[in-house]
Short mmCIF file of C-alpha atoms and ligand atoms in Angstrom, two decimals:
data_model
loop_
_atom_site.label_atom_id
_atom_site.label_comp_id
_atom_site.label_asym_id
_atom_site.label_seq_id
_atom_site.Cartn_x
_atom_site.Cartn_y
_atom_site.Cartn_z
CA MET A 1 42.71 228.91 139.78
CA LYS A 2 43.75 226.07 142.00
CA SER A 3 40.19 225.21 142.91
CA LEU A 4 39.09 225.51 139.28
CA LEU A 5 41.67 222.97 138.34
CA ARG A 6 40.51 220.70 141.11
CA ILE A 7 36.98 220.86 139.88
CA ALA A 8 37.96 220.43 136.27
CA THR A 9 40.06 217.38 137.01
CA GLY A 10 37.82 215.94 139.61
CA GLY A 11 36.24 213.41 137.26
CA PHE A 12 39.64 212.32 136.02
CA LEU A 13 41.00 211.86 139.54
CA LEU A 14 37.99 209.88 140.53
CA ALA A 15 38.28 207.78 137.51
CA THR A 16 41.85 207.17 138.24
CA ALA A 17 40.99 206.16 141.87
CA ALA A 18 38.51 203.66 140.45
CA THR A 19 41.10 202.30 138.10
CA VAL A 20 43.66 201.99 140.89
CA PHE A 21 41.17 200.19 143.04
CA TYR A 22 40.30 198.06 140.04
CA SER A 23 43.88 197.08 139.20
CA CYS A 24 44.54 196.07 142.86
CA GLN A 25 41.69 193.64 142.43
CA THR A 26 42.80 192.42 139.12
CA LYS A 27 46.36 191.92 140.22
CA VAL A 28 45.21 189.31 142.69
CA GLN A 29 43.05 187.87 139.95
CA GLY A 30 45.81 187.93 137.49
CA GLU A 31 47.91 185.81 139.81
CA GLU A 32 45.10 183.40 140.21
CA LYS A 33 44.61 183.38 136.60
CA GLU A 34 48.12 182.29 135.97
CA LYS A 35 47.64 179.36 138.20
CA THR A 36 44.14 178.28 137.15
CA LYS A 37 43.79 179.82 133.68
CA THR A 38 40.24 180.92 134.44
CA PRO A 39 38.98 183.85 132.36
CA ALA A 40 39.00 187.35 133.96
CA VAL A 41 35.91 188.02 136.04
CA ALA A 42 34.34 191.41 136.38
CA THR A 43 35.11 192.40 139.88
CA ALA A 44 35.24 196.22 139.86
CA LEU A 45 32.24 198.09 141.21
CA LEU A 46 32.18 201.50 139.77
CA GLN A 47 31.07 204.70 141.42
CA VAL A 48 30.22 207.98 139.82
CA ASP A 49 30.62 211.16 141.79
CA SER A 50 28.23 213.85 140.51
CA THR A 51 30.20 216.56 142.36
CA ALA A 52 33.05 215.89 139.95
CA ILE A 53 31.14 217.11 136.87
CA PRO A 54 33.42 219.76 135.39
CA ASN A 55 32.51 223.37 135.78
CA ASP A 56 32.68 224.26 132.10
CA LYS A 57 30.58 224.12 128.99
CA PHE A 58 30.85 220.35 128.68
CA GLY A 59 29.93 219.99 132.31
CA LYS A 60 26.89 222.06 131.72
CA GLU A 61 25.66 219.60 129.09
CA VAL A 62 26.54 216.72 131.33
CA LYS A 63 24.41 218.16 134.12
CA TYR A 64 21.44 218.71 131.85
CA GLY A 65 21.92 215.17 130.55
CA GLN A 66 21.84 213.83 134.05
CA GLN A 67 18.72 215.85 134.82
CA LEU A 68 17.14 214.39 131.67
CA MET A 69 17.90 210.92 132.83
CA TYR A 70 16.15 211.43 136.19
CA ASN A 71 13.45 213.91 135.27
CA THR A 72 12.79 212.99 131.70
CA ALA A 73 9.06 213.54 131.75
CA TYR A 74 9.40 216.96 133.38
CA TYR A 75 11.62 218.21 130.63
CA ILE A 76 10.44 216.33 127.47
CA GLY A 77 7.37 214.39 128.58
CA PRO A 78 3.85 214.90 127.21
CA GLU A 79 3.78 218.31 128.94
CA GLY A 80 7.51 218.77 129.02
CA ILE A 81 8.78 222.31 129.65
CA ASN A 82 11.49 221.98 127.06
CA GLY A 83 9.69 220.05 124.32
CA LYS A 84 6.94 217.43 123.99
CA TYR A 85 8.64 214.30 122.88
CA LEU A 86 7.69 211.35 125.17
CA GLY A 87 4.30 209.77 124.93
CA ASN A 88 4.30 208.76 128.58
CA LYS A 89 5.49 210.16 131.94
CA MET A 90 8.11 207.62 132.72
CA ASN A 91 11.79 208.59 133.31
CA CYS A 92 14.81 206.93 131.81
CA THR A 93 16.00 206.13 135.32
CA ASN A 94 13.00 204.01 136.01
CA CYS A 95 14.76 201.25 134.13
CA HIS A 96 18.31 202.52 133.83
CA GLN A 97 18.39 203.15 137.54
CA GLN A 98 20.61 205.73 139.21
CA GLY A 99 20.83 207.56 135.90
CA GLY A 100 22.22 204.43 134.15
CA THR A 101 25.03 203.82 136.63
CA LYS A 102 23.52 201.18 138.89
CA PRO A 103 25.04 197.72 138.33
CA PHE A 104 22.72 195.13 136.69
CA SER A 105 20.06 197.76 136.00
CA PHE A 106 20.56 198.14 132.12
CA ASN A 107 23.75 199.98 133.03
CA LEU A 108 24.83 202.58 130.44
CA MET A 109 28.41 203.29 131.48
CA LEU A 110 29.86 201.57 128.42
CA SER A 111 27.41 202.91 125.83
CA HIS A 112 29.57 205.86 124.83
CA GLU A 113 32.38 203.59 123.58
CA ASP A 114 30.15 200.75 122.37
CA TYR A 115 28.50 202.69 119.49
CA PRO A 116 28.21 202.87 116.53
CA GLN A 117 27.03 199.26 116.80
CA TYR A 118 25.23 196.71 114.59
CA ARG A 119 21.76 196.20 115.99
CA ALA A 120 19.80 193.08 114.98
CA ARG A 121 16.40 194.74 115.72
CA GLU A 122 16.99 197.37 112.98
CA GLY A 123 19.32 195.17 110.92
CA LYS A 124 21.86 197.98 110.61
CA VAL A 125 24.50 199.94 112.41
CA LEU A 126 23.13 202.54 114.78
CA THR A 127 24.81 205.55 116.41
CA LEU A 128 24.28 206.14 120.08
CA ALA A 129 21.97 209.00 119.33
CA GLU A 130 19.80 206.74 117.24
CA ARG A 131 19.86 204.18 120.04
CA VAL A 132 18.69 206.83 122.50
CA ASN A 133 15.88 207.61 120.14
CA ASN A 134 14.86 203.91 120.13
CA CYS A 135 14.11 204.26 123.87
CA VAL A 136 12.38 207.56 123.30
CA THR A 137 10.01 205.95 120.82
CA ARG A 138 9.81 202.62 122.67
CA PRO A 139 9.38 202.29 125.70
CA HIS A 140 8.53 206.05 126.00
CA ASN A 141 5.98 205.95 123.16
CA GLY A 142 7.37 209.19 121.89
CA ARG A 143 8.77 210.89 118.78
CA PRO A 144 12.54 210.95 118.15
CA LEU A 145 14.59 213.84 119.41
CA PRO A 146 16.26 215.79 116.58
CA LEU A 147 19.82 214.57 116.49
CA ASP A 148 21.24 218.10 116.94
CA SER A 149 18.78 219.14 119.73
CA LYS A 150 20.04 220.41 123.01
CA GLU A 151 18.53 217.31 124.68
CA MET A 152 20.35 214.85 122.49
CA VAL A 153 23.70 216.63 122.91
CA ALA A 154 23.05 216.56 126.70
CA PHE A 155 22.26 212.79 126.73
CA LEU A 156 25.41 212.06 124.70
CA SER A 157 27.60 214.30 126.86
CA TYR A 158 26.28 212.60 129.99
CA PHE A 159 27.01 209.14 128.58
CA ARG A 160 30.54 210.29 127.69
CA TRP A 161 31.05 211.55 131.27
CA ILE A 162 29.83 208.39 133.07
CA ASN A 163 32.01 206.40 130.66
CA SER A 164 35.08 208.26 132.00
CA PHE A 165 34.75 206.28 135.25
CA VAL A 166 35.14 202.95 133.44
CA PRO A 167 38.53 201.27 133.43
CA LYS A 168 39.52 200.92 129.85
CA ASP A 169 40.81 197.38 129.64
CA LYS A 170 38.71 195.28 131.95
CA PRO A 171 35.09 194.34 132.47
CA PHE A 172 33.23 195.76 135.46
CA LYS A 173 30.50 194.36 137.61
CA GLY A 174 26.92 194.96 136.50
CA GLN A 175 27.47 196.07 132.98
CA LYS A 176 25.64 192.99 131.69
CA ASN A 177 22.36 191.72 133.17
CA LEU A 178 22.24 189.14 135.94
CA SER A 179 21.60 185.78 134.27
CA VAL A 180 18.55 183.64 135.00
CA THR A 181 18.42 179.87 134.59
CA LEU A 182 15.91 179.13 131.92
CA PRO A 183 13.32 176.70 133.37
CA ASP A 184 12.47 173.46 131.57
CA ILE A 185 8.86 174.39 131.50
CA ALA A 186 7.07 177.51 130.09
CA ALA A 187 6.90 180.52 132.28
CA ASN A 188 3.53 180.56 133.97
CA PRO A 189 1.50 183.88 133.90
CA GLU A 190 -1.13 182.49 136.28
CA HIS A 191 1.45 181.76 138.97
CA GLY A 192 3.03 185.14 138.03
CA ALA A 193 -0.31 186.84 138.81
CA LEU A 194 -0.32 185.48 142.33
CA LEU A 195 3.23 186.60 142.92
CA TYR A 196 2.47 189.97 141.47
CA GLU A 197 -0.35 190.41 143.90
CA GLN A 198 1.96 189.48 146.75
CA HIS A 199 5.11 191.38 145.88
CA CYS A 200 4.48 194.09 143.34
CA ALA A 201 0.82 195.44 143.51
CA ARG A 202 1.46 197.46 146.70
CA CYS A 203 3.54 199.88 144.61
CA HIS A 204 2.69 199.37 141.04
CA GLY A 205 -1.08 198.92 141.64
CA LYS A 206 -3.46 196.04 141.06
CA GLU A 207 -3.88 197.00 137.38
CA GLY A 208 -0.20 197.81 136.82
CA GLU A 209 -1.21 201.43 136.56
CA GLY A 210 1.55 202.73 138.87
CA GLN A 211 1.08 205.76 141.07
CA LEU A 212 1.45 209.31 139.77
CA ARG A 213 3.34 211.72 141.88
CA PRO A 214 1.14 214.36 143.65
CA ASP A 215 2.26 216.98 141.03
CA GLN A 216 1.08 214.61 138.27
CA LEU A 217 4.26 215.23 136.20
CA THR A 218 5.65 211.80 136.58
CA TYR A 219 5.40 208.67 138.71
CA THR A 220 6.34 207.66 142.27
CA TYR A 221 5.84 204.16 140.99
CA PRO A 222 5.90 203.77 137.23
CA PRO A 223 3.19 201.78 135.38
CA LEU A 224 3.94 198.27 134.12
CA TRP A 225 1.22 197.84 131.48
CA GLY A 226 -1.64 199.69 129.90
CA LYS A 227 -1.40 202.68 127.55
CA TYR A 228 0.88 204.70 129.84
CA GLY A 229 3.54 202.00 130.29
CA TYR A 230 6.21 200.63 127.94
CA GLN A 231 4.91 199.09 124.77
CA PRO A 232 5.34 195.80 122.97
CA GLY A 233 8.55 195.88 120.99
CA SER A 234 10.39 197.42 123.93
CA SER A 235 13.15 195.14 125.26
CA MET A 236 11.41 195.31 128.68
CA HIS A 237 8.50 193.50 127.09
CA ARG A 238 10.62 190.42 126.53
CA ILE A 239 10.30 187.90 129.27
CA ILE A 240 13.85 186.73 129.77
CA LYS A 241 15.18 190.27 129.61
CA GLN A 242 12.70 191.46 132.15
CA ALA A 243 13.26 188.49 134.46
CA GLN A 244 17.00 189.29 134.47
CA TRP A 245 16.27 192.89 135.46
CA LEU A 246 13.66 191.94 138.09
CA LYS A 247 15.96 189.52 139.76
CA ALA A 248 18.48 192.28 140.45
CA ASN A 249 16.15 195.12 141.10
CA MET A 250 12.61 194.28 142.30
CA PRO A 251 10.79 194.50 144.68
CA TYR A 252 12.45 197.96 144.87
CA ASP A 253 12.75 197.87 148.66
CA LYS A 254 13.88 194.28 148.95
CA ALA A 255 16.07 193.14 146.10
CA THR A 256 19.72 193.89 145.46
CA TRP A 257 21.87 192.39 142.71
CA ASP A 258 23.92 190.40 145.22
CA LYS A 259 20.87 189.39 147.21
CA PRO A 260 17.98 188.89 144.83
CA PHE A 261 14.55 188.53 146.36
CA LEU A 262 12.82 186.52 143.59
CA SER A 263 14.02 183.11 142.46
CA ASP A 264 14.77 182.77 138.82
CA ALA A 265 11.54 180.83 138.18
CA GLU A 266 9.54 183.40 140.05
CA ALA A 267 11.05 186.30 138.11
CA MET A 268 10.19 184.51 134.90
CA ASP A 269 6.63 183.79 135.98
CA ILE A 270 6.12 187.45 137.02
CA ALA A 271 7.64 188.67 133.78
CA ALA A 272 5.23 186.36 131.90
CA PHE A 273 2.28 187.86 133.80
CA VAL A 274 3.31 191.45 133.37
CA ASN A 275 3.97 190.97 129.65
CA ASP A 276 0.87 188.84 128.95
CA ASP A 277 -0.96 190.91 126.38
CA SER A 278 -3.88 188.57 126.12
CA ARG A 279 -4.64 189.66 129.70
CA HIS A 280 -3.45 193.29 129.65
CA GLN A 281 -4.50 194.40 126.17
CA ARG A 282 -1.54 196.68 125.57
CA PRO A 283 -2.00 198.98 122.61
CA ASP A 284 -0.14 197.30 119.77
CA VAL A 285 2.65 198.90 117.86
CA LYS A 286 3.13 198.34 114.19
CA ASN A 287 6.68 197.41 113.78
CA PHE A 288 8.94 195.76 111.29
CA ASP A 289 11.67 194.69 113.75
CA TYR A 290 14.43 192.22 112.92
CA PRO A 291 14.50 192.28 109.17
CA HIS A 292 16.68 189.16 109.30
CA MET A 293 14.70 186.52 111.18
CA GLU A 294 17.80 184.37 111.95
CA GLU A 295 18.96 187.35 114.23
CA LYS A 296 15.71 187.65 116.05
CA ALA A 297 15.95 187.57 119.81
CA LEU A 298 14.72 184.26 121.15
CA ASP A 299 12.03 185.70 123.48
CA TYR A 300 10.67 188.19 120.93
CA ASP A 301 6.99 187.50 120.47
CA LYS A 302 6.33 188.39 116.88
CA GLY A 303 6.96 186.11 113.93
CA PRO A 304 8.11 185.17 111.38
CA PHE A 305 10.66 182.92 113.04
CA ALA A 306 13.60 181.02 111.63
CA ASP A 307 12.20 177.83 113.22
CA THR A 308 9.03 175.92 113.65
CA PHE A 309 8.18 176.88 117.17
CA SER A 310 4.95 178.74 118.08
CA VAL A 311 4.66 182.42 119.04
CA ALA A 312 3.67 181.26 122.56
CA GLN A 313 6.70 179.14 122.91
CA HIS A 314 8.93 182.01 121.81
CA LYS A 315 7.25 184.27 124.30
CA PHE A 316 6.93 182.06 127.38
CA GLY A 317 9.29 179.12 126.66
CA PRO A 318 10.35 176.41 127.32
CA TYR A 319 13.32 177.95 125.49
CA GLN A 320 15.81 175.16 125.57
CA PRO A 321 14.29 173.21 122.71
CA VAL A 322 14.41 176.37 120.63
CA ILE A 323 18.06 176.94 121.52
CA ASP A 324 18.87 173.30 120.70
CA TYR A 325 17.12 173.55 117.35
CA TRP A 326 19.06 176.68 116.42
CA LYS A 327 22.28 175.10 117.49
CA ALA A 328 21.64 172.10 115.37
CA LYS A 329 21.15 174.38 112.38
CA GLY A 330 24.48 176.14 113.11
CA MET A 331 22.72 179.36 114.23
CA LYS A 332 23.17 181.14 117.61
CA ALA A 333 20.02 181.94 119.56
CA SER A 334 20.40 185.23 121.46
CA TYR A 335 18.30 186.79 124.19
C1 HEC B 1 10.96 200.53 130.35
C2 HEC B 1 12.34 200.51 130.57
C3 HEC B 1 13.28 201.63 129.89
C4 HEC B 1 13.12 202.95 129.88
C5 HEC B 1 12.10 203.75 130.50
C6 HEC B 1 14.26 203.40 129.08
N1 HEC B 1 14.97 202.40 128.65
FE1 HEC B 1 16.80 202.45 127.57
N2 HEC B 1 16.84 200.48 127.48
C7 HEC B 1 15.98 199.56 128.08
C8 HEC B 1 16.34 198.21 127.77
C9 HEC B 1 15.60 196.93 128.26
C10 HEC B 1 17.50 198.30 127.05
C11 HEC B 1 18.30 197.09 126.50
C12 HEC B 1 19.27 196.60 127.59
C13 HEC B 1 19.74 195.24 127.29
O1 HEC B 1 19.58 194.75 126.15
O2 HEC B 1 20.34 194.65 128.18
C14 HEC B 1 17.83 199.71 126.83
C15 HEC B 1 18.88 200.20 126.15
C16 HEC B 1 19.25 201.54 126.12
C17 HEC B 1 20.47 202.03 125.51
C18 HEC B 1 21.60 201.19 124.81
C19 HEC B 1 22.54 200.72 125.82
C20 HEC B 1 23.70 200.07 125.14
O3 HEC B 1 24.86 200.25 125.66
O4 HEC B 1 23.55 199.27 124.23
C21 HEC B 1 20.47 203.43 125.61
C22 HEC B 1 21.51 204.35 125.23
C23 HEC B 1 19.23 203.76 126.37
N3 HEC B 1 18.57 202.62 126.61
C24 HEC B 1 18.91 205.03 126.71
C25 HEC B 1 17.67 205.36 127.26
C26 HEC B 1 17.23 206.72 127.50
C27 HEC B 1 18.04 207.93 127.21
C28 HEC B 1 16.04 206.66 128.12
C29 HEC B 1 15.12 207.76 128.47
C30 HEC B 1 14.73 208.65 127.39
C31 HEC B 1 15.67 205.22 128.20
N4 HEC B 1 16.69 204.46 127.75
C32 HEC B 1 14.51 204.73 128.87
C33 HEC B 1 14.84 199.92 128.82
C34 HEC B 1 14.40 201.25 129.10
C1 HEC B 2 8.37 199.48 147.27
C2 HEC B 2 7.74 199.76 145.89
C3 HEC B 2 8.01 198.82 144.75
C4 HEC B 2 7.70 197.48 144.74
C5 HEC B 2 7.23 196.56 145.83
C6 HEC B 2 8.05 196.93 143.38
N1 HEC B 2 8.51 198.05 142.68
FE1 HEC B 2 9.00 198.04 140.66
N2 HEC B 2 9.56 199.94 140.75
C7 HEC B 2 9.52 200.77 141.94
C8 HEC B 2 10.11 202.04 141.59
C9 HEC B 2 10.24 203.18 142.55
C10 HEC B 2 10.58 201.94 140.28
C11 HEC B 2 11.35 203.03 139.54
C12 HEC B 2 12.82 202.87 139.93
C13 HEC B 2 13.61 204.13 139.72
O1 HEC B 2 13.16 205.10 139.15
O2 HEC B 2 14.73 204.12 140.21
C14 HEC B 2 10.19 200.63 139.73
C15 HEC B 2 10.43 200.24 138.47
C16 HEC B 2 9.92 198.97 137.92
C17 HEC B 2 10.00 198.60 136.58
C18 HEC B 2 10.67 199.39 135.41
C19 HEC B 2 9.85 200.58 135.04
C20 HEC B 2 8.52 200.33 134.47
O3 HEC B 2 7.53 200.82 134.99
O4 HEC B 2 8.40 199.56 133.50
C21 HEC B 2 9.50 197.33 136.46
C22 HEC B 2 9.34 196.52 135.24
C23 HEC B 2 9.07 196.90 137.80
N3 HEC B 2 9.40 198.01 138.64
C24 HEC B 2 8.51 195.76 138.13
C25 HEC B 2 8.21 195.35 139.43
C26 HEC B 2 7.75 194.04 139.76
C27 HEC B 2 7.44 192.93 138.81
C28 HEC B 2 7.66 193.99 141.12
C29 HEC B 2 7.31 192.77 141.98
C30 HEC B 2 8.20 191.70 141.89
C31 HEC B 2 8.00 195.32 141.62
N4 HEC B 2 8.37 196.13 140.55
C32 HEC B 2 7.88 195.71 142.98
C33 HEC B 2 8.91 200.39 143.09
C34 HEC B 2 8.48 199.15 143.47
#
């Protein structure tokens, strides 16, 4: 009984520990704040302890959800043992690293409480389940999971569980992406190609094809372009978004969010090369994203646009003139 209780409350205790740690930090900050009136800065680094998953029915769903994050292709890939949903053999954790808990790696620890949410890409409010299916269809090139499927319930249970480690009232470190300074000139795919050869090809391959694991079920190094990688219309296909992620996370064995390996300009050039479809001939997806063009992300590379700039400038920059134009019209450019 005693040990059962310990397991069942383990997550809560840990979450409390994180909160306590957090409030110590903010206390100091709060004092500073009073003196300087600077806005609260996210200082808490959150940790999730998988041994604290409760040993009950909910915990069972959480565990399967965690498995799905890490071994997505094995369970629901093109030859998935529990259903064939994904069109490629990538795993969620390839981008949402450490099962969506790594800071600055498209962290998912707030998702449970952030939905339902208005999404500009669809021009409507989406539930978290619908948002999960967005990633299943793009970047995973798949078909949506039924909303009441065991897999969807598991994903949602897992997101709820990782959210229990988040302090309720304060921001935490790494929930948002690292920012990159937008260069005054367009991102340069030719320069990106050289950098790719130097820093990325040893794992992701000369043709961005990645490297399948010996069992062929998924990748040791996931692909970056071609028909088995993420498609246009995925957020990773946007240059600013990808550069922010690369800065914190790649090269895999060299970069950390607090010690990035690539400069901002290098990350932009590499993202421009990786996402240059004139070179890489990605299969196109027909899509009707952003029904309201004044809500379209700045670095989205399909028109029509609510301004007079070219597709190329939206894709590669320079972005500042576009931002200024929008500002002058009283609109807010987002990316
Ligand atoms: C190729 C990279 C990639 C893969 C693989 C991927 N995603 Fe995503 N996902 C993204 C990006 C990029 C975003 C948007 C992040 C942003 O705007 O900062 C996102 C956003 C999300 C969100 C919304 C987060 C929020 O709080 O708004 C959820 C939920 C999500 N993904 C779940 C999944 C799941 C589940 C899988 C596996 C089935 C998956 N993703 C696979 C790149 C990826
Ligand atoms: C040492 C090997 C290694 C190097 C070098 C490396 N990566 Fe990665 N990369 C990985 C691994 C492993 C993952 C999957 C991470 C995970 O599952 O946690 C990944 C994931 C990615 C992803 C997201 C998943 C996808 O396939 O779309 C992108 C984008 C990416 N890397 C780009 C790059 C770029 C650009 C460089 C060069 C600046 C680079 N990587 C260098 C190993 C590497």
